[in-house]
PDB file of C-alpha atoms in Angstrom:
ATOM      1  CA  MET A 219     -11.258 -13.884  39.416  1.00  0.00           C
ATOM      2  CA  ASN A 220     -11.921 -10.415  37.996  1.00  0.00           C
ATOM      3  CA  ILE A 221     -13.358 -10.791  34.480  1.00  0.00           C
ATOM      4  CA  PHE A 222     -13.233  -7.051  33.795  1.00  0.00           C
ATOM      5  CA  ASP A 223      -9.559  -6.740  34.681  1.00  0.00           C
ATOM      6  CA  GLY A 224      -8.728  -9.729  32.436  1.00  0.00           C
ATOM      7  CA  SER A 225     -10.830  -8.315  29.604  1.00  0.00           C
ATOM      8  CA  ARG A 226      -9.074  -4.952  29.856  1.00  0.00           C
ATOM      9  CA  ARG A 227      -5.686  -6.682  29.619  1.00  0.00           C
ATOM     10  CA  ILE A 228      -6.805  -8.625  26.535  1.00  0.00           C
ATOM     11  CA  ALA A 229      -8.130  -5.406  24.959  1.00  0.00           C
ATOM     12  CA  TYR A 230      -4.843  -3.572  25.662  1.00  0.00           C
ATOM     13  CA  LEU A 231      -2.890  -6.499  24.218  1.00  0.00           C
ATOM     14  CA  ALA A 232      -5.070  -6.573  21.064  1.00  0.00           C
ATOM     15  CA  GLY A 233      -4.707  -2.791  20.641  1.00  0.00           C
ATOM     16  CA  GLY A 234      -0.941  -2.985  21.167  1.00  0.00           C
ATOM     17  CA  LEU A 235      -0.593  -5.814  18.639  1.00  0.00           C
ATOM     18  CA  ALA A 236      -2.684  -3.910  16.082  1.00  0.00           C
ATOM     19  CA  THR A 237      -0.557  -0.802  16.616  1.00  0.00           C
ATOM     20  CA  ALA A 238       2.724  -2.717  16.346  1.00  0.00           C
ATOM     21  CA  GLY A 239       1.530  -4.574  13.242  1.00  0.00           C
ATOM     22  CA  THR A 240       0.434  -1.365  11.552  1.00  0.00           C
ATOM     23  CA  LEU A 241       3.710   0.413  12.340  1.00  0.00           C
ATOM     24  CA  ILE A 242       5.769  -2.541  11.062  1.00  0.00           C
ATOM     25  CA  PHE A 243       3.685  -2.709   7.879  1.00  0.00           C
ATOM     26  CA  ALA A 244       4.016   1.039   7.271  1.00  0.00           C
ATOM     27  CA  ALA A 245       7.767   1.032   7.936  1.00  0.00           C
ATOM     28  CA  THR A 246       8.470  -1.907   5.610  1.00  0.00           C
ATOM     29  CA  TYR A 247       6.138  -0.803   2.808  1.00  0.00           C
ATOM     30  CA  ASP A 248       7.929  -0.657  -0.537  1.00  0.00           C
ATOM     31  CA  PRO A 249       5.890   1.304  -3.076  1.00  0.00           C
ATOM     32  CA  TYR A 250       5.305  -0.367  -6.442  1.00  0.00           C
ATOM     33  CA  ILE A 251       6.067   1.921  -9.360  1.00  0.00           C
ATOM     34  CA  SER A 252       5.509   1.041 -12.997  1.00  0.00           C
ATOM     35  CA  VAL A 253       6.571   3.293 -15.864  1.00  0.00           C
ATOM     36  CA  ASP A 254       5.595   2.900 -19.514  1.00  0.00           C
ATOM     37  CA  TYR A 255       8.230   3.260 -22.218  1.00  0.00           C
ATOM     38  CA  SER A 256       8.152   2.521 -25.919  1.00  0.00           C
ATOM     39  CA  ILE A 257      10.593   1.751 -28.675  1.00  0.00           C
ATOM     40  CA  ALA A 258       9.727   1.923 -32.366  1.00  0.00           C
ATOM     41  CA  ARG A 259      12.768   0.372 -34.065  1.00  0.00           C
ATOM     42  CA  PRO A 260      15.773  -1.751 -33.113  1.00  0.00           C
ATOM     43  CA  ARG A 261      18.310   1.076 -32.990  1.00  0.00           C
ATOM     44  CA  GLY A 262      15.793   3.569 -31.639  1.00  0.00           C
ATOM     45  CA  SER A 263      15.739   5.214 -28.273  1.00  0.00           C
ATOM     46  CA  PHE A 264      13.386   4.545 -25.394  1.00  0.00           C
ATOM     47  CA  GLN A 265      10.586   7.077 -25.058  1.00  0.00           C
ATOM     48  CA  ARG A 266       8.452   7.523 -21.975  1.00  0.00           C
ATOM     49  CA  MET A 267       4.827   7.029 -22.958  1.00  0.00           C
ATOM     50  CA  LYS A 268       2.039   9.364 -21.980  1.00  0.00           C
ATOM     51  CA  GLY A 269      -0.818   7.275 -23.405  1.00  0.00           C
ATOM     52  CA  ALA A 270      -1.613   3.604 -23.684  1.00  0.00           C
ATOM     53  CA  CYS A 271       0.309   1.056 -25.698  1.00  0.00           C
ATOM     54  CA  PRO A 272      -1.585   0.227 -28.933  1.00  0.00           C
ATOM     55  CA  SER A 273      -3.326  -3.143 -28.947  1.00  0.00           C
ATOM     56  CA  GLU A 274      -1.308  -4.449 -31.912  1.00  0.00           C
ATOM     57  CA  ALA A 275       2.018  -3.666 -30.207  1.00  0.00           C
ATOM     58  CA  ALA A 276       3.990  -6.215 -28.202  1.00  0.00           C
ATOM     59  CA  ARG A 277       4.640  -5.637 -24.503  1.00  0.00           C
ATOM     60  CA  HIS A 278       7.601  -6.619 -22.401  1.00  0.00           C
ATOM     61  CA  TYR A 279       7.798  -6.276 -18.623  1.00  0.00           C
ATOM     62  CA  PHE A 280      10.991  -6.139 -16.598  1.00  0.00           C
ATOM     63  CA  THR A 281      12.430  -4.543 -13.493  1.00  0.00           C
ATOM     64  CA  THR A 282      15.302  -2.113 -13.247  1.00  0.00           C
ATOM     65  CA  THR A 283      16.907  -0.079 -10.488  1.00  0.00           C
ATOM     66  CA  SER A 284      16.794   3.707 -10.339  1.00  0.00           C
ATOM     67  CA  SER A 285      19.884   5.786  -9.642  1.00  0.00           C
ATOM     68  CA  TYR A 286      18.560   6.019  -6.058  1.00  0.00           C
ATOM     69  CA  GLY A 287      18.580   2.236  -5.683  1.00  0.00           C
ATOM     70  CA  LYS A 288      14.809   1.701  -5.848  1.00  0.00           C
ATOM     71  CA  GLN A 289      13.207  -1.085  -7.887  1.00  0.00           C
ATOM     72  CA  VAL A 290      11.079   0.162 -10.784  1.00  0.00           C
ATOM     73  CA  SER A 291       8.859  -1.951 -13.016  1.00  0.00           C
ATOM     74  CA  ILE A 292       9.141  -1.117 -16.713  1.00  0.00           C
ATOM     75  CA  ASP A 293       6.300  -1.793 -19.132  1.00  0.00           C
ATOM     76  CA  LEU A 294       7.982  -1.619 -22.541  1.00  0.00           C
ATOM     77  CA  CYS A 295       5.759  -1.162 -25.580  1.00  0.00           C
ATOM     78  CA  LEU A 296       7.335  -2.575 -28.757  1.00  0.00           C
ATOM     79  CA  PHE A 297       5.678  -0.917 -31.723  1.00  0.00           C
ATOM     80  CA  THR A 298       4.991  -3.104 -34.711  1.00  0.00           C
ATOM     81  CA  MET A 299       5.241  -2.287 -38.384  1.00  0.00           C
ATOM     82  CA  PRO A 300       3.775  -3.862 -41.523  1.00  0.00           C
ATOM     83  CA  PHE A 301       5.830  -6.587 -43.239  1.00  0.00           C
ATOM     84  CA  GLY A 302       5.288  -8.608 -46.423  1.00  0.00           C
ATOM     85  CA  LYS A 303       2.523  -8.609 -48.997  1.00  0.00           C
ATOM     86  CA  ASN A 304      -0.189  -8.990 -46.365  1.00  0.00           C
ATOM     87  CA  ASN A 305       1.162  -6.129 -44.250  1.00  0.00           C
ATOM     88  CA  ASP A 306       1.406  -8.418 -41.202  1.00  0.00           C
ATOM     89  CA  GLN A 307       2.120  -6.397 -38.055  1.00  0.00           C
ATOM     90  CA  LEU A 308       5.429  -7.719 -36.742  1.00  0.00           C
ATOM     91  CA  VAL A 309       7.932  -6.493 -34.181  1.00  0.00           C
ATOM     92  CA  PRO A 310      11.060  -5.099 -35.869  1.00  0.00           C
ATOM     93  CA  TYR A 311      13.912  -6.776 -34.026  1.00  0.00           C
ATOM     94  CA  LYS A 312      16.994  -6.321 -36.187  1.00  0.00           C
ATOM     95  CA  ILE A 313      18.482  -4.012 -38.827  1.00  0.00           C
ATOM     96  CA  ASP A 314      21.147  -5.794 -40.834  1.00  0.00           C
ATOM     97  CA  GLU A 315      24.266  -4.334 -42.493  1.00  0.00           C
ATOM     98  CA  LYS A 316      22.207  -3.512 -45.636  1.00  0.00           C
ATOM     99  CA  ASN A 317      19.750  -1.511 -43.479  1.00  0.00           C
ATOM    100  CA  MET A 318      17.075  -4.129 -44.036  1.00  0.00           C
ATOM    101  CA  VAL A 319      14.617  -4.347 -41.161  1.00  0.00           C
ATOM    102  CA  TRP A 320      13.743  -7.813 -39.881  1.00  0.00           C
ATOM    103  CA  GLY A 321      10.451  -8.531 -38.115  1.00  0.00           C
ATOM    104  CA  ALA A 322       8.953 -11.432 -36.227  1.00  0.00           C
ATOM    105  CA  GLY A 323       5.882 -12.294 -34.187  1.00  0.00           C
ATOM    106  CA  SER A 324       5.583 -11.117 -30.584  1.00  0.00           C
ATOM    107  CA  TYR A 325       6.310 -14.504 -29.002  1.00  0.00           C
ATOM    108  CA  SER A 326       9.020 -15.677 -31.382  1.00  0.00           C
ATOM    109  CA  SER A 327      12.517 -16.611 -30.212  1.00  0.00           C
ATOM    110  CA  GLU A 328      13.945 -13.679 -32.201  1.00  0.00           C
ATOM    111  CA  VAL A 329      11.759 -11.150 -30.412  1.00  0.00           C
ATOM    112  CA  SER A 330      12.488 -12.796 -27.041  1.00  0.00           C
ATOM    113  CA  ALA A 331      16.228 -12.387 -27.662  1.00  0.00           C
ATOM    114  CA  TYR A 332      15.593  -8.790 -28.794  1.00  0.00           C
ATOM    115  CA  GLU A 333      13.665  -8.098 -25.568  1.00  0.00           C
ATOM    116  CA  ARG A 334      16.567  -9.405 -23.453  1.00  0.00           C
ATOM    117  CA  GLU A 335      18.934  -7.167 -25.417  1.00  0.00           C
ATOM    118  CA  LEU A 336      16.631  -4.165 -24.812  1.00  0.00           C
ATOM    119  CA  GLU A 337      16.572  -4.930 -21.077  1.00  0.00           C
ATOM    120  CA  SER A 338      20.359  -4.950 -20.943  1.00  0.00           C
ATOM    121  CA  ARG A 339      20.716  -1.571 -22.644  1.00  0.00           C
ATOM    122  CA  PHE A 340      17.836   0.171 -20.872  1.00  0.00           C
ATOM    123  CA  VAL A 341      18.865   2.994 -18.533  1.00  0.00           C
ATOM    124  CA  LEU A 342      16.410   5.234 -16.743  1.00  0.00           C
ATOM    125  CA  PRO A 343      16.880   8.818 -17.894  1.00  0.00           C
ATOM    126  CA  ALA A 344      18.039  11.156 -15.120  1.00  0.00           C
ATOM    127  CA  GLU A 345      14.862  13.276 -15.184  1.00  0.00           C
ATOM    128  CA  ASP A 346      12.685  10.147 -14.936  1.00  0.00           C
ATOM    129  CA  SER A 347      14.815   8.845 -12.091  1.00  0.00           C
ATOM    130  CA  LYS A 348      14.284  12.111 -10.172  1.00  0.00           C
ATOM    131  CA  TRP A 349      10.533  11.993 -10.863  1.00  0.00           C
ATOM    132  CA  LEU A 350      10.418   8.352  -9.708  1.00  0.00           C
ATOM    133  CA  GLU A 351      12.239   9.156  -6.475  1.00  0.00           C
ATOM    134  CA  LYS A 352       9.693  11.894  -5.700  1.00  0.00           C
ATOM    135  CA  GLU A 353       6.810   9.585  -6.625  1.00  0.00           C
ATOM    136  CA  ILE A 354       8.156   6.752  -4.441  1.00  0.00           C
ATOM    137  CA  SER A 355       8.604   9.149  -1.509  1.00  0.00           C
ATOM    138  CA  HIS A 356       5.101  10.542  -2.059  1.00  0.00           C
ATOM    139  CA  ARG A 357       3.555   7.050  -2.110  1.00  0.00           C
ATOM    140  CA  TYR A 358       5.566   5.997   0.950  1.00  0.00           C
ATOM    141  CA  TRP A 359       4.292   8.938   3.023  1.00  0.00           C
ATOM    142  CA  ASP A 360       0.753   8.530   1.690  1.00  0.00           C
ATOM    143  CA  ASN A 361       0.898   4.947   2.940  1.00  0.00           C
ATOM    144  CA  TRP A 362       2.032   6.163   6.398  1.00  0.00           C
ATOM    145  CA  LYS A 363      -0.842   8.655   6.573  1.00  0.00           C
ATOM    146  CA  GLU A 364      -3.396   6.077   5.414  1.00  0.00           C
ATOM    147  CA  SER A 365      -2.056   3.419   7.809  1.00  0.00           C
ATOM    148  CA  LEU A 366      -2.165   5.759  10.817  1.00  0.00           C
ATOM    149  CA  LYS A 367      -5.641   6.989   9.881  1.00  0.00           C
ATOM    150  CA  ASN A 368      -6.922   3.409   9.575  1.00  0.00           C
ATOM    151  CA  LEU A 369      -5.202   2.462  12.851  1.00  0.00           C
ATOM    152  CA  GLY A 370      -6.889   5.375  14.647  1.00  0.00           C
ATOM    153  CA  ILE A 371     -10.301   4.493  13.223  1.00  0.00           C
ATOM    154  CA  GLY A 372      -9.803   0.796  14.025  1.00  0.00           C
ATOM    155  CA  LEU A 373      -8.699   1.479  17.587  1.00  0.00           C
ATOM    156  CA  ALA A 374     -11.629   3.863  18.121  1.00  0.00           C
ATOM    157  CA  ILE A 375     -14.109   1.257  16.851  1.00  0.00           C
ATOM    158  CA  PHE A 376     -12.470  -1.449  18.966  1.00  0.00           C
ATOM    159  CA  ALA A 377     -12.529   0.789  22.087  1.00  0.00           C
ATOM    160  CA  GLY A 378     -16.213   1.518  21.450  1.00  0.00           C
ATOM    161  CA  PHE A 379     -16.937  -2.195  21.078  1.00  0.00           C
ATOM    162  CA  VAL A 380     -15.084  -3.007  24.321  1.00  0.00           C
ATOM    163  CA  TRP A 381     -16.972  -0.239  26.152  1.00  0.00           C
ATOM    164  CA  VAL A 382     -20.371  -1.452  24.860  1.00  0.00           C
ATOM    165  CA  VAL A 383     -19.637  -5.069  25.843  1.00  0.00           C
ATOM    166  CA  GLY A 384     -18.515  -3.900  29.294  1.00  0.00           C
ATOM    167  CA  TRP A 385     -21.629  -1.706  29.696  1.00  0.00           C
ATOM    168  CA  ILE A 386     -23.953  -4.553  28.694  1.00  0.00           C
ATOM    169  CA  THR A 387     -22.161  -7.078  30.895  1.00  0.00           C
ATOM    170  CA  ARG A 388     -22.191  -4.737  33.902  1.00  0.00           C
ATOM    171  CA  GLY A 389     -25.896  -4.109  33.344  1.00  0.00           C
ATOM    172  CA  PHE A 390     -26.732  -7.802  33.392  1.00  0.00           C
ATOM    173  CA  MET A 391     -24.529  -8.407  36.415  1.00  0.00           C
ATOM    174  CA  GLY A 392     -25.800  -5.356  38.332  1.00  0.00           C
ATOM    175  CA  ILE A 393     -22.342  -3.787  38.616  1.00  0.00           C
ATOM    176  CA  PRO A 394     -22.145   0.039  38.561  1.00  0.00           C
ATOM    177  CA  GLN A 395     -20.066   1.650  35.831  1.00  0.00           C
ATOM    178  CA  GLY A 396     -16.446   2.202  36.807  1.00  0.00           C
ATOM    179  CA  MET A 397     -16.454  -0.762  39.185  1.00  0.00           C
ATOM    180  CA  ASP A 398     -15.350  -4.337  38.630  1.00  0.00           C
ATOM    181  CA  LYS A 399     -17.671  -5.988  41.181  1.00  0.00           C
ATOM    182  CA  LYS A 400     -20.935  -5.392  42.990  1.00  0.00           C
ATOM    183  CA  PRO A 401     -20.646  -3.157  46.016  1.00  0.00           C
ATOM    184  CA  SER A 402     -21.249  -5.023  49.265  1.00  0.00           C
ATOM    185  CA  ASN A 403     -24.508  -4.326  51.078  1.00  0.00           C
ATOM    186  CA  GLU A 404     -22.772  -3.764  54.389  1.00  0.00           C
ATOM    187  CA  THR A 405     -23.636  -0.466  55.999  1.00  0.00           C
TER     188      THR A 405
END
């Protein structure tokens, strides 16, 4: 039995499995994209946010599909406004026929229904959809580069480890480097 030949086969198999696993992971990677939008009033339009959502605002998360067919996570910031004598910060969810604005707490059934209605009417603007497609492509290729870099580093470290173990083992067994067994003493 040749332990070095068997060890080489195991090392090749481990390297091949690591390579295949990395390539499958990189090929099936689906970048996660989240975009922040806000809405200030029930009949208002969606605005892409540059900054953070204020702490007193309500937040609603949902997923939509871009015009390119990619899934995009939307973080919708629902601005609040003061209501009543105490100026309670409530989410405006409805404007009635008399133009009276109705507000409710963030986790109320009225606001939940309003959030579902906002989801159904949300459409990604064309310029945001183009930006998202570029961003998704950029993240996809960054993942490929990072995966291949990590694979190369991992394989190099693994090859070094295999070489060191082989060198140490050959040293203890008195086998010259490049050989799998001791040379015979026959002249």
